[in-house]
Tab-separated table of N, CA and C in Angstrom:
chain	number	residue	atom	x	y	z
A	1	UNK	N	-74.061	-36.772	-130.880
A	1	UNK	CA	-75.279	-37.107	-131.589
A	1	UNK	C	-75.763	-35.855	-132.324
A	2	UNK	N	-75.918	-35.694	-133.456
A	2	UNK	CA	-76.348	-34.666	-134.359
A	2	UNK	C	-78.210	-34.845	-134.378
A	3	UNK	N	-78.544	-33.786	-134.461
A	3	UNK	CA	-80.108	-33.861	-134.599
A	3	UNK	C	-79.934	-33.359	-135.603
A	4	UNK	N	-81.047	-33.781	-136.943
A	4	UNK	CA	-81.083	-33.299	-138.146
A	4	UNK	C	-82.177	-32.234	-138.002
A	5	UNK	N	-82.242	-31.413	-138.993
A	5	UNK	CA	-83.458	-30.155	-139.021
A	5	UNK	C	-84.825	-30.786	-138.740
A	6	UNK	N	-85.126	-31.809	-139.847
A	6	UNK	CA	-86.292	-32.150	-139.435
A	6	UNK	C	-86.717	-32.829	-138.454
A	7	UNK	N	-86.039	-33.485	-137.746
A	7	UNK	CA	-86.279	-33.985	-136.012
A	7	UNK	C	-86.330	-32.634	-135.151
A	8	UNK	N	-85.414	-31.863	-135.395
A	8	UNK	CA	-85.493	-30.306	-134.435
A	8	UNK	C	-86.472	-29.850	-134.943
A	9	UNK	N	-87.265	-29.547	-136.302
A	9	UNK	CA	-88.684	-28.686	-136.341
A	9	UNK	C	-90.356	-29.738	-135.607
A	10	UNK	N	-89.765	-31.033	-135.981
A	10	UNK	CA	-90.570	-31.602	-134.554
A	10	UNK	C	-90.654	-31.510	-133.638
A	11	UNK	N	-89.675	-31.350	-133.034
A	11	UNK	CA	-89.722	-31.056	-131.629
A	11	UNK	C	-90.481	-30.092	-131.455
A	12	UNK	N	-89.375	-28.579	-132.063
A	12	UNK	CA	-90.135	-27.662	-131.745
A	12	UNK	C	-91.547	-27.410	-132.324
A	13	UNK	N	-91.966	-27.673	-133.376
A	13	UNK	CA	-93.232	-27.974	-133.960
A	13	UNK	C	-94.260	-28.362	-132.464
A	14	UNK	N	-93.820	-29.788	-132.474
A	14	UNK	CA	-94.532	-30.440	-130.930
A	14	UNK	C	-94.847	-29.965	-129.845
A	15	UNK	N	-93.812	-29.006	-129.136
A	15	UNK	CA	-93.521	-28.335	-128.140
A	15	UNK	C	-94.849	-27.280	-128.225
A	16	UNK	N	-94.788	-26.373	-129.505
A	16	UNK	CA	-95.537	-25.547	-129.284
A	16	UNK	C	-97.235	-25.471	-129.664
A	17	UNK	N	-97.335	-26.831	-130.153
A	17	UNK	CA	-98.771	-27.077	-129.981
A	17	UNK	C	-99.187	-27.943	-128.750
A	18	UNK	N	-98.318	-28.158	-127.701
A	18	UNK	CA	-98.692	-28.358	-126.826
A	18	UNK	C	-98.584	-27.487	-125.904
A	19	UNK	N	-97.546	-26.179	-126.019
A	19	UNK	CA	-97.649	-25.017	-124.909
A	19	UNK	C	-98.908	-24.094	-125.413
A	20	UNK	N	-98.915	-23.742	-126.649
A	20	UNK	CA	-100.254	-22.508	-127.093
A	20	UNK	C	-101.387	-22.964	-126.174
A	21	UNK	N	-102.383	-24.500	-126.332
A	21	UNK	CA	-103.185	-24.559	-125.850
A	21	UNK	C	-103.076	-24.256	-124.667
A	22	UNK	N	-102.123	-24.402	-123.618
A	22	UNK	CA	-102.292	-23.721	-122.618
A	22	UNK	C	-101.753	-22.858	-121.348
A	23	UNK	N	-101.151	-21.865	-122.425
A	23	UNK	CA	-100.865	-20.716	-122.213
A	23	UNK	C	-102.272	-19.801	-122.623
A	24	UNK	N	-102.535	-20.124	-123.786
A	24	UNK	CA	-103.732	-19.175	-124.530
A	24	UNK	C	-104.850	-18.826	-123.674
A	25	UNK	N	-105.632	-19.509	-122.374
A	25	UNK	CA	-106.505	-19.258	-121.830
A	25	UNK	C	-106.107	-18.259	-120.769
A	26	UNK	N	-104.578	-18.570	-120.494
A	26	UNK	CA	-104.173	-17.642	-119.207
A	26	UNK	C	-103.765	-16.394	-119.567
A	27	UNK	N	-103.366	-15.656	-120.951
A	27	UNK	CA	-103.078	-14.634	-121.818
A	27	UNK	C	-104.183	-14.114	-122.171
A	28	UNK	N	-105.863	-14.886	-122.743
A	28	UNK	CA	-107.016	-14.557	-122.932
A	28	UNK	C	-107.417	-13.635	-121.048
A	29	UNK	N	-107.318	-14.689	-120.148
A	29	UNK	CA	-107.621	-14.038	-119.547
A	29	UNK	C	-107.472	-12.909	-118.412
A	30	UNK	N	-106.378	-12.797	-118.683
A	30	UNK	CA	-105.656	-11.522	-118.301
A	30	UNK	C	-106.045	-10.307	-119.274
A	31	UNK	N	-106.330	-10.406	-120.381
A	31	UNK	CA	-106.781	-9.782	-121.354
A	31	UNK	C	-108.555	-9.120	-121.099
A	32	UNK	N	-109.168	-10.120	-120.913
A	32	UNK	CA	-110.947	-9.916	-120.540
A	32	UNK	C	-111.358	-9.519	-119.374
A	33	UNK	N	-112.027	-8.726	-119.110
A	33	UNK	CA	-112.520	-8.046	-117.620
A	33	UNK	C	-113.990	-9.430	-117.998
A	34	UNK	N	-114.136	-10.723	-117.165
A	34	UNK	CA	-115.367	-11.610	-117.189
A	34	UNK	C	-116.201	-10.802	-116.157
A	35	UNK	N	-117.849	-11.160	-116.341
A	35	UNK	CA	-118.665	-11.047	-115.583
A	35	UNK	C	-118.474	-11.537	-113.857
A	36	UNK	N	-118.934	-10.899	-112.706
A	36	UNK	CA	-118.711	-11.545	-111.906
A	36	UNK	C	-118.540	-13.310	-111.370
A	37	UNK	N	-120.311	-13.142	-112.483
A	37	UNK	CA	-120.979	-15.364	-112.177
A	37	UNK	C	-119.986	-15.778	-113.405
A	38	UNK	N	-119.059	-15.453	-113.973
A	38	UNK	CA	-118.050	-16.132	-114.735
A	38	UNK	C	-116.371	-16.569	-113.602
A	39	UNK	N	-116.481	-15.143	-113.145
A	39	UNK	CA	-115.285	-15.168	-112.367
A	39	UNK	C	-115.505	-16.345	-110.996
A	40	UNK	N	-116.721	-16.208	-110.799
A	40	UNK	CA	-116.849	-17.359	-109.476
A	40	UNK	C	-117.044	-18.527	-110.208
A	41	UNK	N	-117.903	-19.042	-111.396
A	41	UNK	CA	-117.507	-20.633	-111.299
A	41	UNK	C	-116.353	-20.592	-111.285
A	42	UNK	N	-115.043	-19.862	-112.180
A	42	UNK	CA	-113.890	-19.944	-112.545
A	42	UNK	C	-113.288	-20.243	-111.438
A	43	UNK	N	-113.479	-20.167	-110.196
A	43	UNK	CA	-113.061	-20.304	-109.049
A	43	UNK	C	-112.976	-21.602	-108.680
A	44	UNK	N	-113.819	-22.542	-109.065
A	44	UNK	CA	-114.168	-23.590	-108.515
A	44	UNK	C	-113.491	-24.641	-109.274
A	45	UNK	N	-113.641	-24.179	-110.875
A	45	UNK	CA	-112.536	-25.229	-111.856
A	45	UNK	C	-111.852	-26.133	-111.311
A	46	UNK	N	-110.657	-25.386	-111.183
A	46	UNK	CA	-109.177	-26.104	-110.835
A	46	UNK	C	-109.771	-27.520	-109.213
A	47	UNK	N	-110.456	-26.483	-108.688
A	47	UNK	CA	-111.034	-28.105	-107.175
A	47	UNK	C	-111.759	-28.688	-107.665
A	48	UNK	N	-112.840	-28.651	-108.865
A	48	UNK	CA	-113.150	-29.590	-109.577
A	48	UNK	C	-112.641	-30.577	-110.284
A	49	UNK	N	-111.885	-30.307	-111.059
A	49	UNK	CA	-110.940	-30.958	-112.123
A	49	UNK	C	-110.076	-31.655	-110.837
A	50	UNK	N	-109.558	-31.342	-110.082
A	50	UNK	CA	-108.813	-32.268	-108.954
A	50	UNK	C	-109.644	-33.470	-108.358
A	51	UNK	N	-110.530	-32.849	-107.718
A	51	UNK	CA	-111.631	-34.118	-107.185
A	51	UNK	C	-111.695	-34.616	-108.675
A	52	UNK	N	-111.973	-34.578	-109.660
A	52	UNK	CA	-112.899	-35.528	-110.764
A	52	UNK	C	-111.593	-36.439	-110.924
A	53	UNK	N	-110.308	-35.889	-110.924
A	53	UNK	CA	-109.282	-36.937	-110.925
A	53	UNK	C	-109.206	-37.918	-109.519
A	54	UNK	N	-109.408	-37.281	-108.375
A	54	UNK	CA	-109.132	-38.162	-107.499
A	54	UNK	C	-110.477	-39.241	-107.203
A	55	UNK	N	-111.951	-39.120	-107.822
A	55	UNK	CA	-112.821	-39.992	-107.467
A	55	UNK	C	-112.505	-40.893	-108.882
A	56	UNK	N	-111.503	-40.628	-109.694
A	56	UNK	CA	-111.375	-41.702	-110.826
A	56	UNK	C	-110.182	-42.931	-110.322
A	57	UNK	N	-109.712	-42.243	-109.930
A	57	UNK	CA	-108.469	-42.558	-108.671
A	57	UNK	C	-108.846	-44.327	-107.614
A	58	UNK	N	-109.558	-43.392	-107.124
A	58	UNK	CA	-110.206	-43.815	-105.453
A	58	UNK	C	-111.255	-45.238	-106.424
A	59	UNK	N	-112.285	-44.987	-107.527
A	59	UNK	CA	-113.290	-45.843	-107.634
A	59	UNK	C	-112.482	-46.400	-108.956
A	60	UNK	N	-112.815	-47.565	-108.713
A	60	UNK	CA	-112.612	-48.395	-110.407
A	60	UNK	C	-113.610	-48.874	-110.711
A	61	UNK	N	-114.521	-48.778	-111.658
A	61	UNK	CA	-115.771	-48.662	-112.602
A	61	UNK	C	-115.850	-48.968	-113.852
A	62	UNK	N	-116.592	-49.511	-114.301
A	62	UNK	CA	-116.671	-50.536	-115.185
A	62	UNK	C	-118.205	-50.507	-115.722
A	63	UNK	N	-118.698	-50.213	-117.173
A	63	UNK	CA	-119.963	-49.438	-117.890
A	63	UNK	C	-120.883	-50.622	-117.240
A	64	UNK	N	-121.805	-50.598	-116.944
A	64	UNK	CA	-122.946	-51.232	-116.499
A	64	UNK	C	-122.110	-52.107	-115.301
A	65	UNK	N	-121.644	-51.657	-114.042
A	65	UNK	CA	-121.643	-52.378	-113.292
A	65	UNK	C	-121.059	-50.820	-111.867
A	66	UNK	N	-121.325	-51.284	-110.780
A	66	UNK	CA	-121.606	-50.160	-109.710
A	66	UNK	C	-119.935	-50.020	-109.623
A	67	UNK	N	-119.605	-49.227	-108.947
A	67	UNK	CA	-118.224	-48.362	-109.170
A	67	UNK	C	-117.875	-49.344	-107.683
A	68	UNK	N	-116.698	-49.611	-107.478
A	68	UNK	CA	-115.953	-50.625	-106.668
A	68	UNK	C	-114.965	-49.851	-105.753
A	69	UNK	N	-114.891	-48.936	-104.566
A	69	UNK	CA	-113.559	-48.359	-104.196
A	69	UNK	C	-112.606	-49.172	-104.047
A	70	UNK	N	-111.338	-48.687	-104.553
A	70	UNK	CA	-109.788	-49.337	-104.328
A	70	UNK	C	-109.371	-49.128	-103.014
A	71	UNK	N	-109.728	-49.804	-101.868
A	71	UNK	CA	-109.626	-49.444	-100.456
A	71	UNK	C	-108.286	-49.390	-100.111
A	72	UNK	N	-107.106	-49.707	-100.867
A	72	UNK	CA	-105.794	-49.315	-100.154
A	72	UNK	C	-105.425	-47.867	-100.573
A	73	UNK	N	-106.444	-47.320	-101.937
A	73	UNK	CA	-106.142	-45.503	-102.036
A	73	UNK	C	-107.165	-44.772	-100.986
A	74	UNK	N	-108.430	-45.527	-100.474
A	74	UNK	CA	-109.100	-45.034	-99.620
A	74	UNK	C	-108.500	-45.062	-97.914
A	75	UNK	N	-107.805	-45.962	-97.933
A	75	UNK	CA	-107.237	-46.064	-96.753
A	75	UNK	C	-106.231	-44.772	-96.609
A	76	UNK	N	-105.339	-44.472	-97.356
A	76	UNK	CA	-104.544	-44.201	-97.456
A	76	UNK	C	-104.623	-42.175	-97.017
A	77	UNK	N	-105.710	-42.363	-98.343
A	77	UNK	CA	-106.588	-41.187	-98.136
A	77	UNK	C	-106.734	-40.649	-96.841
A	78	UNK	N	-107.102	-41.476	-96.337
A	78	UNK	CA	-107.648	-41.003	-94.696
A	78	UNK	C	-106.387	-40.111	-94.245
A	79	UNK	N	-105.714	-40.395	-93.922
A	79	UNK	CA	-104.870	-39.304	-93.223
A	79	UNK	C	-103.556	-38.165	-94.242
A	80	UNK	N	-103.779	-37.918	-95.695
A	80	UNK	CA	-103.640	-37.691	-96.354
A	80	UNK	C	-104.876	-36.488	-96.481
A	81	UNK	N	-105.901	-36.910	-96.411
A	81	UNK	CA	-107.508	-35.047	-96.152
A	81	UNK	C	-106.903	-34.979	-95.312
A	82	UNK	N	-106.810	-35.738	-93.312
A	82	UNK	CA	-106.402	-34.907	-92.558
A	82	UNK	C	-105.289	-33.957	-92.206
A	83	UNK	N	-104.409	-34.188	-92.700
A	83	UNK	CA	-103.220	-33.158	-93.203
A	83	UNK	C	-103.514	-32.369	-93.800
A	84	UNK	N	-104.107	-32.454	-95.137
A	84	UNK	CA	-104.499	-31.379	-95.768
A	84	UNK	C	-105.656	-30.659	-95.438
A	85	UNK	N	-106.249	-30.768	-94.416
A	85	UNK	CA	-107.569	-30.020	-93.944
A	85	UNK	C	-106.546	-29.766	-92.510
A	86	UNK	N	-105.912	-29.757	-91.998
A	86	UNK	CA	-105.241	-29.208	-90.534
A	86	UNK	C	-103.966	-28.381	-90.944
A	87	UNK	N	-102.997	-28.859	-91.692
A	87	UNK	CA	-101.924	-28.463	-91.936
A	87	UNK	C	-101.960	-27.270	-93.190
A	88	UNK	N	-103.107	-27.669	-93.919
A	88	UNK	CA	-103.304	-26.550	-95.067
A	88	UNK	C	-101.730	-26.082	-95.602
A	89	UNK	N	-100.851	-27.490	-95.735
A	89	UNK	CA	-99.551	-27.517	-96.448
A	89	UNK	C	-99.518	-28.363	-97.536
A	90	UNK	N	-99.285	-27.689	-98.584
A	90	UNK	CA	-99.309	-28.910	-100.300
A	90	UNK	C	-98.133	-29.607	-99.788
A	91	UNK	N	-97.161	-29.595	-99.561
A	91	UNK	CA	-96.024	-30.426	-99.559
A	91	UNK	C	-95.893	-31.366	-98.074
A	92	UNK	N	-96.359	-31.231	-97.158
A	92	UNK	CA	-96.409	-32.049	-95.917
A	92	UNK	C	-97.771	-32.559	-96.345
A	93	UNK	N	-98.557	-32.589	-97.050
A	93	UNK	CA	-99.609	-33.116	-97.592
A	93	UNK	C	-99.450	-34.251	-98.449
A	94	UNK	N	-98.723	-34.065	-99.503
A	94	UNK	CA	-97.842	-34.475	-100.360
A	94	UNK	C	-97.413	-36.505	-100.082
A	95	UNK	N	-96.458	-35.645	-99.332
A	95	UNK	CA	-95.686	-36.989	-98.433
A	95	UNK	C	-96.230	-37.161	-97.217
A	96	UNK	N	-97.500	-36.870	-96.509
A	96	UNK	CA	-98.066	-37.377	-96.053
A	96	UNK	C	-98.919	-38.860	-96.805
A	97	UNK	N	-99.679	-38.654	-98.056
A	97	UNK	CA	-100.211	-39.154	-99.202
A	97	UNK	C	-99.369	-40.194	-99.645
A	98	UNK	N	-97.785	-39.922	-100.059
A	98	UNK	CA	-96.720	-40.807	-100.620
A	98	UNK	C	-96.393	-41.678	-99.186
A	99	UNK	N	-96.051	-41.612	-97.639
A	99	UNK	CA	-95.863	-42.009	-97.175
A	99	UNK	C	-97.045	-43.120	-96.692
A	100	UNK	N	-98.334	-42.992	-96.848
A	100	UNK	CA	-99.081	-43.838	-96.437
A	100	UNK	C	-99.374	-44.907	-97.048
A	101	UNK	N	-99.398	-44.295	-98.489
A	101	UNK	CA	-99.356	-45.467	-99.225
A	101	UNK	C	-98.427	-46.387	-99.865
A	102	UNK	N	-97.674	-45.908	-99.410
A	102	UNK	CA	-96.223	-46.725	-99.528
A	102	UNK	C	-96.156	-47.832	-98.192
A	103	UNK	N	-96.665	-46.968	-96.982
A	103	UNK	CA	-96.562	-48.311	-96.056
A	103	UNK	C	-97.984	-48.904	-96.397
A	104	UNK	N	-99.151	-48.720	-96.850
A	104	UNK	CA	-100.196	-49.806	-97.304
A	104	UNK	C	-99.445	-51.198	-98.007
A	105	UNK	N	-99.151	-50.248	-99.364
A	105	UNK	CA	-98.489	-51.357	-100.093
A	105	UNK	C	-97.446	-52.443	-99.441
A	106	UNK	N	-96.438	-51.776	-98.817
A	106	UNK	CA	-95.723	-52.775	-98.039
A	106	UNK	C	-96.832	-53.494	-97.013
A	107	UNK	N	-97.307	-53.399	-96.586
A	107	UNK	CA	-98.467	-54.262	-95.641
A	107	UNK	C	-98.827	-55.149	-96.241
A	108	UNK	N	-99.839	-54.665	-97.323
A	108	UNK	CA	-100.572	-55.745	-98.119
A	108	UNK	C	-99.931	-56.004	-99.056
């Protein structure tokens, strides 16, 4: 299969407006000595941005009507924190998470 030039400057075209944006903040900030109260929210980001994905996750919500939990990701959940709050392991955490809800689904 031959790729012609202009399919290869897409790509790479593509590629790198999707790596600059974010590489650029982690090169900026290796670069900047931030204020302390910069360096501590900065801290908190990344467990923010995680929870805001996992309560989008967990609730299904719908504009003028109260947010509904998906109780087989809440179920599931349950012993999925406790691993990860005892074991303080990403990967036995992991497949703790994949294994539970895999036997939910087979259940229900």
């Amino acid at each position: 299969m031959i790729i012609s030039k202009r399919i290869l400057l897409i790509l790479v075209g593509s590629a790198l407006v999707t790596w600059i944006p974010r590489i650029t903040p982690f090169i900026l900030g290796k670069m900047v000595k931030f204020p302390a109260v910069v360096t501590r929210f900065l801290e908190y980001l990344p467990l923010s941005i995680l929870f805001a994905l996992l309560l989008e996750t967990v609730f299904n919500a719908k504009a003028g009507h109260l947010a509904i939990p998906k109780w087989d990701i809440v179920i599931a959940l349950v012993p999925t924190v406790i691993t990860a709050v005892w074991l303080k392991d990403l990967m036995k955490t992991v497949v703790v998470g994949i294994v539970a809800m895999a036997l939910i689904r087979l259940v229900m």
